[in-house]
Amino acid sequence: MTTDEHPVRDLTDLQALADRVVELVRTSPRAQHATVEANVLVGRTRHGLTRFANSFVHQHVGEDTVSVALTLAVDGRTATAATTDTRDDALRSLIASTLDSASLQPVDPHWPGATPPAPVTREGNFDAATADARPEERAERVKAFVDADRDLRAAGYLDTEATWAAFASTAGQRVVGRTSRATVDGIHQTGSSAGSAHQTSQRLTELDAAAAGALAADRGRRSAEFVDVDPGIYEVVLGPEAVATILTFLGVYGFNAKMHLEGGSYAKIGEQQLDAQLTILEDPDDPRSVALPFDNEGTPRRTYPLVEAGVTRNLAHDRRTARRAGTQTTGSAVPGGAGFGAVPTTMRLVAGTPPAEQLVADVGRGLLVTQFHYCRVLDPKTLVVTGLTRNGTFLVEDGEVVGAVGNLRFTQSFVQALAQGQVAAIGNDDRYADAEFGPGAVIAPSLRLKAWNFTGGARG
Amino acid sequence: MFDYARAAVEAALAAGATYADARVVIRRQERIAAHNGEVESVTHAEDAGVGVRALIGSSWGFAATGELTDVAAKKAGAEATATAKASALVPGAAIELADVPVAQDVYETPHAENPFDVPLGDKVDLVVGVTRTMSEVEGIAVATAHLGFWDTDKWFVSSQGHRIHQHLVEAGGGMDATAVGESETQRRSYPQSFGHYETGGYEVIRRFDLPGNAARIAEEAVQLLSAPDCPAGEMDLVLESSQLALQIHESVGHAIELDRILGWEAAFAGTSFLDLEQLGSLQYGSELMNITADATIPGALATFGYDDEGTPARAVDIVREGTWVGVLSGRDTAHLAGLEPGGMVRADGFNRLPMVRMTNVGLKPGEGSLDEIIADTRRGVYLATNRSWSIDDRRLNFQFGCEIGWEIVDGKLGRMVKNPTYTGITPRFWASLDRLAGEDEWVPWGVPNCGKGQPMQVGHTGHPASPGRFTNVRVGVKG
């Protein structure tokens, strides 16, 4: 299915659909005797996914879906609804039932009103060729990843995704945006080990699947013979994927303004909570960005510091938490945010100057960790997290990788691990990294930390 | 709706598929959440569309469209086949499907009171009321409660003649209270973390008695702030049944997924420590360990009439008196392994490719009661309600945290303890199971948030369990 064949094709169609929903809200008979406000987000997602395992493509998927998300307030009483049925009758019915739902509620004390006008200055980074990528184009690149080492077993995925979105509100906000993304993420397995590699770009053509496959195979082969090391505190060099996982937890539990308002975040604005080498930005303006130019509430995204030279500077707000905190939204609203809060979605840890190899070369005895796995919070306030290493963990002695080690479990406060004096160096190899929760949200370099608490081995 | 599914299947076959099936799915969801005595959100969502699978050679092609028209359904069918054909660039051995009965049937979840027919005001009053009760307990900073309901219609058609309509009704919810201290937070939830869900109607919610438990869990959250830390060391561990349910989910349920065992989920979800050559001989646990995967248990969350391949629901023995004897499978994986298909393939909505998912993977009850188990324990801890969960990519090394615990000293519950964790290696841990409570305390716990697949799909799984005791477990791991 090409983009031209879809009934809702492009930004113009989506804007018209968003406007139509606003109009239907305004003219609904149920809305005539009350003050009715509405936020309408219309999105189209086109996703192509080529999954492979045991060195062949076993699942191959195409999806093209338009959705409408609606937030209504009737005299300050709110309800939300979503549908994939964009026919007029279905939309009228949805609006009527949502108005009914809202009318039955008590007044929502945190309703900030419909989103007011605020222009976005860009449309988003978008590549039409990626949006229209054919399954054969994905499969060719998967072949390159697999062929990088035919003696090993390859598994992973290569996908292309395009998102078009339009937002309209009864308060007059009207914005559109689009973005595209392509990712290759996979492993090469020996009988006893695996190595991984990841690339994300706005453009499918920028993915070098053969190089990713070669890197994964190299890591997998170097891990085939491994020894177990004793649990304990080790100096570590963390690859970008592992760093991206840390940043994701900082974002979700630390910079989340709702969590902060409720006393569950470690963040203290203006305090030196992390190492002075660390600057973390919410950065939709990064030229590599694959984010829409506005958030779930239609607020333009903007770049701002979350942590500046180790000092916590800002939190991620949506309009609800901004109202509660007496500040401005940062354009960080996400679906479900009324319950969970706002989180940064385009985080970037500012890179350092040394290459990743130098980080390893400066380690006396420690571990090189390429990837974390199954991380879960034990206490959100101190950000104590447990998880494991995966797909390539190596012992470093006197600046050299001397061999692979078996996977290890850690239990570690992420805040303490990044505290002042704990960061030895930041690499210059920043790139989109695939935290365990998905690609395209965090740009991270390698990081050398002085202490990481490993609490057990993973040998069966 | 059958017509759209049939059109998609016919288009897929016309384009060259050797087998095709299609599901038209219309799913309504309602979620009501309250926070500190106020409504937080009332959300309704409806998604509808058709998803079609086409098989050629070694690959499934899948296409989905949210447009329910004959034209769109046919286009999706053709696209599914074209997508499968493209996979020939990276081929494997041809996929074949194990035989299943070809059914033409209608199935509906038993339910007494459709939750969508219950007045919204009643549902809102319930969650607002219990959060108010929890908030009134001194020291509680955050009190939340939620209800969630799904009403799903599926029309399934296959090129082999299946024609099945299912109407599934699911209901559940829960509440939690969080106390915030100087440098920590403590949370208690009920009936279990993230809520408990079952197939059935609003009667499920009425049975929970949320109001009757609100003050208790809030008071426990506050007490935890001043409780001592869980002791560290090796000791006997008694698990309350909802935590044992999650233990089953993570260290048994995922490990026995045949697609994982075959390596099909290796890159993301991971593989399994299980090797098919050990099926029938591997000692998974002690003789008290009897695990079944049973999609027919009344009221359990993963109960249905047919899976998303049209295979009828049934019960499969997984572990029998400690020996591993079964897997979770679909038609393709079962054929590859030379096993009977288990009917365990489901998708999260019309636009997702079905995959092997847990049904009701549960531990058959033992004898006696939790009280008797505690009375029989000299030194140990009793832990309840999951707080964190983590396990390696082969499902061996796990670490769980619970919300609350109590010391057990000489057969009696002692002090409340906080931040309890325990860790272990799957077969060693299950081998240490030495007491299991009986049927009276057996609960079909539902897990509504099981993640698997790429892109991530959410699965609904059931895990019946009663409280149990494990000996010499490492407890109290600290960060």
mmCIF file of C-alpha atoms in Angstrom, chain A residues 1 5-7 46-47 49-66 78-85 87 94 97-98 100-102 104-106 108-110 135-140 142-143 146 150 153 155-157 185-187 189 258 262-264 320 324 338-340 371 373-382 384 386-391 407 409-413 434 436 438 453 455-460, chain B residues 30 32 35-36 38-49 58-68 72 75-76 79-80 82-87 89-93 95 120-121 124 128 141-142 144 180-186 249-250 254 259 262-271 350-355 387-401 419 421 423 425 428 453-456 474 477-479:
data_model
loop_
_atom_site.group_PDB
_atom_site.id
_atom_site.type_symbol
_atom_site.label_atom_id
_atom_site.label_comp_id
_atom_site.label_asym_id
_atom_site.label_seq_id
_atom_site.Cartn_x
_atom_site.Cartn_y
_atom_site.Cartn_z
ATOM 1 C CA MET A 1 0.000 0.000 0.000
ATOM 2 C CA GLU A 5 -3.590 4.977 -1.872
ATOM 3 C CA HIS A 6 -4.612 5.672 1.689
ATOM 4 C CA PRO A 7 -7.805 7.672 2.205
ATOM 5 C CA ARG A 46 2.959 3.455 8.588
ATOM 6 C CA HIS A 47 5.195 0.722 9.866
ATOM 7 C CA LEU A 49 8.957 -4.580 10.082
ATOM 8 C CA THR A 50 11.224 -7.387 8.957
ATOM 9 C CA ARG A 51 12.120 -9.763 11.770
ATOM 10 C CA PHE A 52 14.717 -12.463 11.448
ATOM 11 C CA ALA A 53 15.910 -15.337 13.603
ATOM 12 C CA ASN A 54 18.105 -18.362 13.032
ATOM 13 C CA SER A 55 19.439 -16.359 10.050
ATOM 14 C CA PHE A 56 16.186 -16.205 8.081
ATOM 15 C CA VAL A 57 13.252 -13.826 7.857
ATOM 16 C CA HIS A 58 10.427 -15.439 9.785
ATOM 17 C CA GLN A 59 8.055 -12.522 10.324
ATOM 18 C CA HIS A 60 7.350 -9.717 7.918
ATOM 19 C CA VAL A 61 4.822 -7.064 8.755
ATOM 20 C CA GLY A 62 3.150 -4.028 7.223
ATOM 21 C CA GLU A 63 0.715 -1.763 9.041
ATOM 22 C CA ASP A 64 -1.027 1.452 8.118
ATOM 23 C CA THR A 65 -3.346 2.927 10.723
ATOM 24 C CA VAL A 66 -5.006 6.268 11.291
ATOM 25 C CA THR A 78 -12.921 15.870 31.370
ATOM 26 C CA ALA A 79 -12.880 12.596 29.483
ATOM 27 C CA THR A 80 -10.691 11.160 26.753
ATOM 28 C CA ALA A 81 -11.345 8.795 23.891
ATOM 29 C CA ALA A 82 -9.563 7.261 20.940
ATOM 30 C CA THR A 83 -10.616 5.442 17.812
ATOM 31 C CA THR A 84 -9.273 4.087 14.570
ATOM 32 C CA ASP A 85 -12.612 4.604 12.829
ATOM 33 C CA ARG A 87 -15.873 7.886 9.368
ATOM 34 C CA LEU A 94 -17.488 8.987 19.771
ATOM 35 C CA SER A 97 -20.385 9.407 24.196
ATOM 36 C CA THR A 98 -17.284 11.269 25.351
ATOM 37 C CA ASP A 100 -21.671 12.233 28.094
ATOM 38 C CA SER A 101 -18.768 10.680 29.985
ATOM 39 C CA ALA A 102 -17.257 14.052 30.746
ATOM 40 C CA LEU A 104 -20.881 12.787 34.519
ATOM 41 C CA GLN A 105 -17.537 13.590 36.135
ATOM 42 C CA PRO A 106 -16.709 15.936 38.948
ATOM 43 C CA ASP A 108 -11.229 18.159 37.002
ATOM 44 C CA PRO A 109 -9.131 20.443 39.234
ATOM 45 C CA HIS A 110 -6.000 20.029 37.123
ATOM 46 C CA PRO A 135 9.596 -5.067 2.083
ATOM 47 C CA GLU A 136 12.325 -6.028 -0.389
ATOM 48 C CA GLU A 137 14.389 -3.005 0.626
ATOM 49 C CA ARG A 138 14.247 -4.057 4.244
ATOM 50 C CA ALA A 139 14.939 -7.704 3.413
ATOM 51 C CA GLU A 140 18.021 -6.762 1.367
ATOM 52 C CA VAL A 142 18.599 -7.906 6.654
ATOM 53 C CA LYS A 143 20.474 -10.136 4.236
ATOM 54 C CA VAL A 146 22.942 -11.966 8.268
ATOM 55 C CA ARG A 150 27.116 -16.970 7.957
ATOM 56 C CA ARG A 153 23.067 -17.447 13.866
ATOM 57 C CA ALA A 155 18.419 -12.623 14.875
ATOM 58 C CA GLY A 156 16.858 -9.209 15.135
ATOM 59 C CA TYR A 157 14.786 -6.779 13.162
ATOM 60 C CA ASP A 185 18.975 -4.028 15.698
ATOM 61 C CA GLY A 186 20.239 -7.556 15.919
ATOM 62 C CA ILE A 187 22.541 -10.154 17.336
ATOM 63 C CA GLN A 189 24.926 -15.934 18.218
ATOM 64 C CA LYS A 258 4.283 14.483 38.207
ATOM 65 C CA GLU A 262 4.241 13.697 44.425
ATOM 66 C CA GLY A 263 7.582 13.323 46.192
ATOM 67 C CA GLY A 264 8.743 10.279 44.272
ATOM 68 C CA ARG A 320 -1.318 19.584 33.753
ATOM 69 C CA ARG A 324 0.117 22.445 39.345
ATOM 70 C CA ALA A 338 -2.630 12.195 33.073
ATOM 71 C CA GLY A 339 -1.810 9.110 35.074
ATOM 72 C CA PHE A 340 1.898 8.673 34.595
ATOM 73 C CA GLN A 371 23.976 -3.748 26.864
ATOM 74 C CA HIS A 373 18.695 -6.293 30.070
ATOM 75 C CA TYR A 374 15.426 -6.355 32.025
ATOM 76 C CA CYS A 375 16.067 -3.414 34.281
ATOM 77 C CA ARG A 376 13.463 -2.664 36.940
ATOM 78 C CA VAL A 377 13.278 -0.056 39.675
ATOM 79 C CA LEU A 378 13.462 -1.173 43.288
ATOM 80 C CA ASP A 379 12.924 2.333 44.648
ATOM 81 C CA PRO A 380 12.010 5.225 42.350
ATOM 82 C CA LYS A 381 13.222 7.910 44.719
ATOM 83 C CA THR A 382 16.779 6.647 44.962
ATOM 84 C CA VAL A 384 17.943 1.763 42.743
ATOM 85 C CA THR A 386 18.286 -4.200 39.226
ATOM 86 C CA GLY A 387 19.060 -5.712 35.857
ATOM 87 C CA LEU A 388 21.535 -7.821 33.939
ATOM 88 C CA THR A 389 24.189 -7.518 31.290
ATOM 89 C CA ARG A 390 23.614 -9.093 27.884
ATOM 90 C CA ASN A 391 25.112 -9.633 24.448
ATOM 91 C CA ASN A 407 26.327 -12.177 32.173
ATOM 92 C CA ARG A 409 23.194 -9.124 37.630
ATOM 93 C CA PHE A 410 23.572 -5.674 39.147
ATOM 94 C CA THR A 411 21.654 -3.802 41.806
ATOM 95 C CA GLN A 412 22.698 -0.196 41.655
ATOM 96 C CA SER A 413 21.418 3.311 42.363
ATOM 97 C CA ASP A 434 18.361 1.300 21.689
ATOM 98 C CA GLU A 436 15.687 -1.876 26.293
ATOM 99 C CA GLY A 438 12.864 0.767 22.121
ATOM 100 C CA ASN A 453 27.597 -2.881 41.976
ATOM 101 C CA THR A 455 25.326 -8.631 42.784
ATOM 102 C CA GLY A 456 25.382 -12.028 41.114
ATOM 103 C CA GLY A 457 26.173 -14.172 38.111
ATOM 104 C CA ALA A 458 23.666 -15.518 35.618
ATOM 105 C CA ARG A 459 25.073 -18.999 35.104
ATOM 106 C CA GLY A 460 22.400 -21.696 35.133
ATOM 107 C CA GLU B 30 -12.608 1.638 29.189
ATOM 108 C CA ILE B 32 -11.207 4.894 34.855
ATOM 109 C CA HIS B 35 -5.934 9.980 42.297
ATOM 110 C CA ASN B 36 -6.104 11.276 45.857
ATOM 111 C CA GLU B 38 -10.337 12.964 42.518
ATOM 112 C CA VAL B 39 -11.001 11.584 39.068
ATOM 113 C CA GLU B 40 -7.735 11.376 37.179
ATOM 114 C CA SER B 41 -8.945 10.132 33.823
ATOM 115 C CA VAL B 42 -11.868 8.524 32.111
ATOM 116 C CA THR B 43 -10.743 7.015 28.845
ATOM 117 C CA HIS B 44 -12.595 5.161 26.158
ATOM 118 C CA ALA B 45 -10.820 3.665 23.182
ATOM 119 C CA GLU B 46 -12.027 1.670 20.276
ATOM 120 C CA ASP B 47 -9.922 0.107 17.582
ATOM 121 C CA ALA B 48 -11.181 -1.808 14.645
ATOM 122 C CA GLY B 49 -9.579 -3.328 11.617
ATOM 123 C CA SER B 58 9.768 -19.918 5.452
ATOM 124 C CA SER B 59 8.041 -16.680 6.349
ATOM 125 C CA TRP B 60 4.816 -15.188 7.487
ATOM 126 C CA GLY B 61 3.770 -11.979 5.792
ATOM 127 C CA PHE B 62 1.320 -9.855 7.733
ATOM 128 C CA ALA B 63 -0.603 -6.729 6.810
ATOM 129 C CA ALA B 64 -3.171 -4.724 8.712
ATOM 130 C CA THR B 65 -5.496 -1.890 7.942
ATOM 131 C CA GLY B 66 -7.820 0.083 10.141
ATOM 132 C CA GLU B 67 -10.155 0.638 7.219
ATOM 133 C CA LEU B 68 -13.016 -1.845 7.307
ATOM 134 C CA ALA B 72 -8.990 -2.288 2.031
ATOM 135 C CA LYS B 75 -5.469 -4.824 -0.447
ATOM 136 C CA ALA B 76 -4.201 -5.975 2.931
ATOM 137 C CA GLU B 79 0.124 -6.932 0.668
ATOM 138 C CA ALA B 80 0.549 -9.703 3.223
ATOM 139 C CA ALA B 82 3.802 -9.657 -1.255
ATOM 140 C CA THR B 83 5.529 -9.063 2.058
ATOM 141 C CA ALA B 84 5.963 -12.782 2.645
ATOM 142 C CA LYS B 85 7.406 -13.172 -0.852
ATOM 143 C CA ALA B 86 10.025 -10.514 -0.131
ATOM 144 C CA SER B 87 11.306 -12.693 2.681
ATOM 145 C CA LEU B 89 15.785 -12.912 -0.001
ATOM 146 C CA VAL B 90 16.715 -14.416 3.376
ATOM 147 C CA PRO B 91 15.119 -17.854 3.330
ATOM 148 C CA GLY B 92 14.974 -20.694 5.805
ATOM 149 C CA ALA B 93 13.294 -24.067 5.926
ATOM 150 C CA ILE B 95 7.140 -23.461 7.598
ATOM 151 C CA LEU B 120 -20.136 5.311 34.714
ATOM 152 C CA GLY B 121 -20.964 7.261 37.856
ATOM 153 C CA VAL B 124 -16.146 6.608 39.209
ATOM 154 C CA VAL B 128 -12.685 8.046 43.897
ATOM 155 C CA ALA B 141 1.163 11.125 49.679
ATOM 156 C CA VAL B 142 -0.325 9.367 46.688
ATOM 157 C CA THR B 144 -4.528 5.833 43.128
ATOM 158 C CA VAL B 180 6.937 9.158 50.907
ATOM 159 C CA GLY B 181 9.745 9.440 53.428
ATOM 160 C CA GLU B 182 12.905 11.561 53.493
ATOM 161 C CA SER B 183 14.823 9.333 51.129
ATOM 162 C CA GLU B 184 12.475 6.542 50.166
ATOM 163 C CA THR B 185 8.989 5.682 49.059
ATOM 164 C CA GLN B 186 6.910 2.734 50.203
ATOM 165 C CA HIS B 249 5.061 -16.120 34.787
ATOM 166 C CA GLU B 250 8.700 -15.124 34.580
ATOM 167 C CA HIS B 254 8.287 -17.387 29.283
ATOM 168 C CA ASP B 259 9.157 -19.781 19.827
ATOM 169 C CA LEU B 262 13.447 -22.381 18.929
ATOM 170 C CA GLY B 263 15.282 -19.040 18.885
ATOM 171 C CA TRP B 264 12.583 -17.028 17.122
ATOM 172 C CA GLU B 265 12.567 -14.336 19.812
ATOM 173 C CA ALA B 266 16.293 -14.444 20.514
ATOM 174 C CA ALA B 267 17.204 -10.847 19.785
ATOM 175 C CA PHE B 268 14.602 -9.106 21.902
ATOM 176 C CA ALA B 269 12.675 -11.240 24.369
ATOM 177 C CA GLY B 270 15.495 -13.758 24.510
ATOM 178 C CA THR B 271 15.762 -17.506 24.347
ATOM 179 C CA PHE B 350 -6.005 -6.461 14.738
ATOM 180 C CA ASN B 351 -2.734 -4.858 13.669
ATOM 181 C CA ARG B 352 -0.311 -7.250 15.327
ATOM 182 C CA LEU B 353 1.042 -10.557 14.123
ATOM 183 C CA PRO B 354 -0.145 -13.349 16.435
ATOM 184 C CA MET B 355 2.596 -15.058 18.407
ATOM 185 C CA ARG B 387 7.277 -4.636 43.523
ATOM 186 C CA SER B 388 9.972 -5.385 40.940
ATOM 187 C CA TRP B 389 10.856 -8.209 38.617
ATOM 188 C CA SER B 390 13.877 -8.972 36.497
ATOM 189 C CA ILE B 391 15.209 -12.108 34.838
ATOM 190 C CA ASP B 392 17.930 -12.831 32.335
ATOM 191 C CA ASP B 393 17.376 -13.534 28.649
ATOM 192 C CA ARG B 394 17.438 -17.326 29.150
ATOM 193 C CA ARG B 395 15.088 -17.167 32.135
ATOM 194 C CA LEU B 396 17.543 -18.473 34.684
ATOM 195 C CA ASN B 397 18.763 -15.706 36.972
ATOM 196 C CA PHE B 398 15.885 -13.818 38.548
ATOM 197 C CA GLN B 399 15.525 -11.196 41.216
ATOM 198 C CA PHE B 400 12.173 -10.142 42.594
ATOM 199 C CA GLY B 401 11.271 -7.419 45.005
ATOM 200 C CA ASN B 419 12.445 -3.593 50.727
ATOM 201 C CA THR B 421 14.076 -9.007 47.633
ATOM 202 C CA THR B 423 17.105 -14.003 43.989
ATOM 203 C CA ILE B 425 18.394 -19.632 39.502
ATOM 204 C CA ARG B 428 17.412 -24.692 41.708
ATOM 205 C CA GLY B 453 7.427 -9.215 20.488
ATOM 206 C CA GLN B 454 8.524 -6.391 18.244
ATOM 207 C CA PRO B 455 6.931 -3.950 18.237
ATOM 208 C CA MET B 456 6.053 -4.682 21.821
ATOM 209 C CA ARG B 474 18.986 -15.911 49.038
ATOM 210 C CA VAL B 477 19.919 -8.377 48.095
ATOM 211 C CA LYS B 478 20.851 -4.702 48.412
ATOM 212 C CA GLY B 479 22.009 -2.062 45.965
#
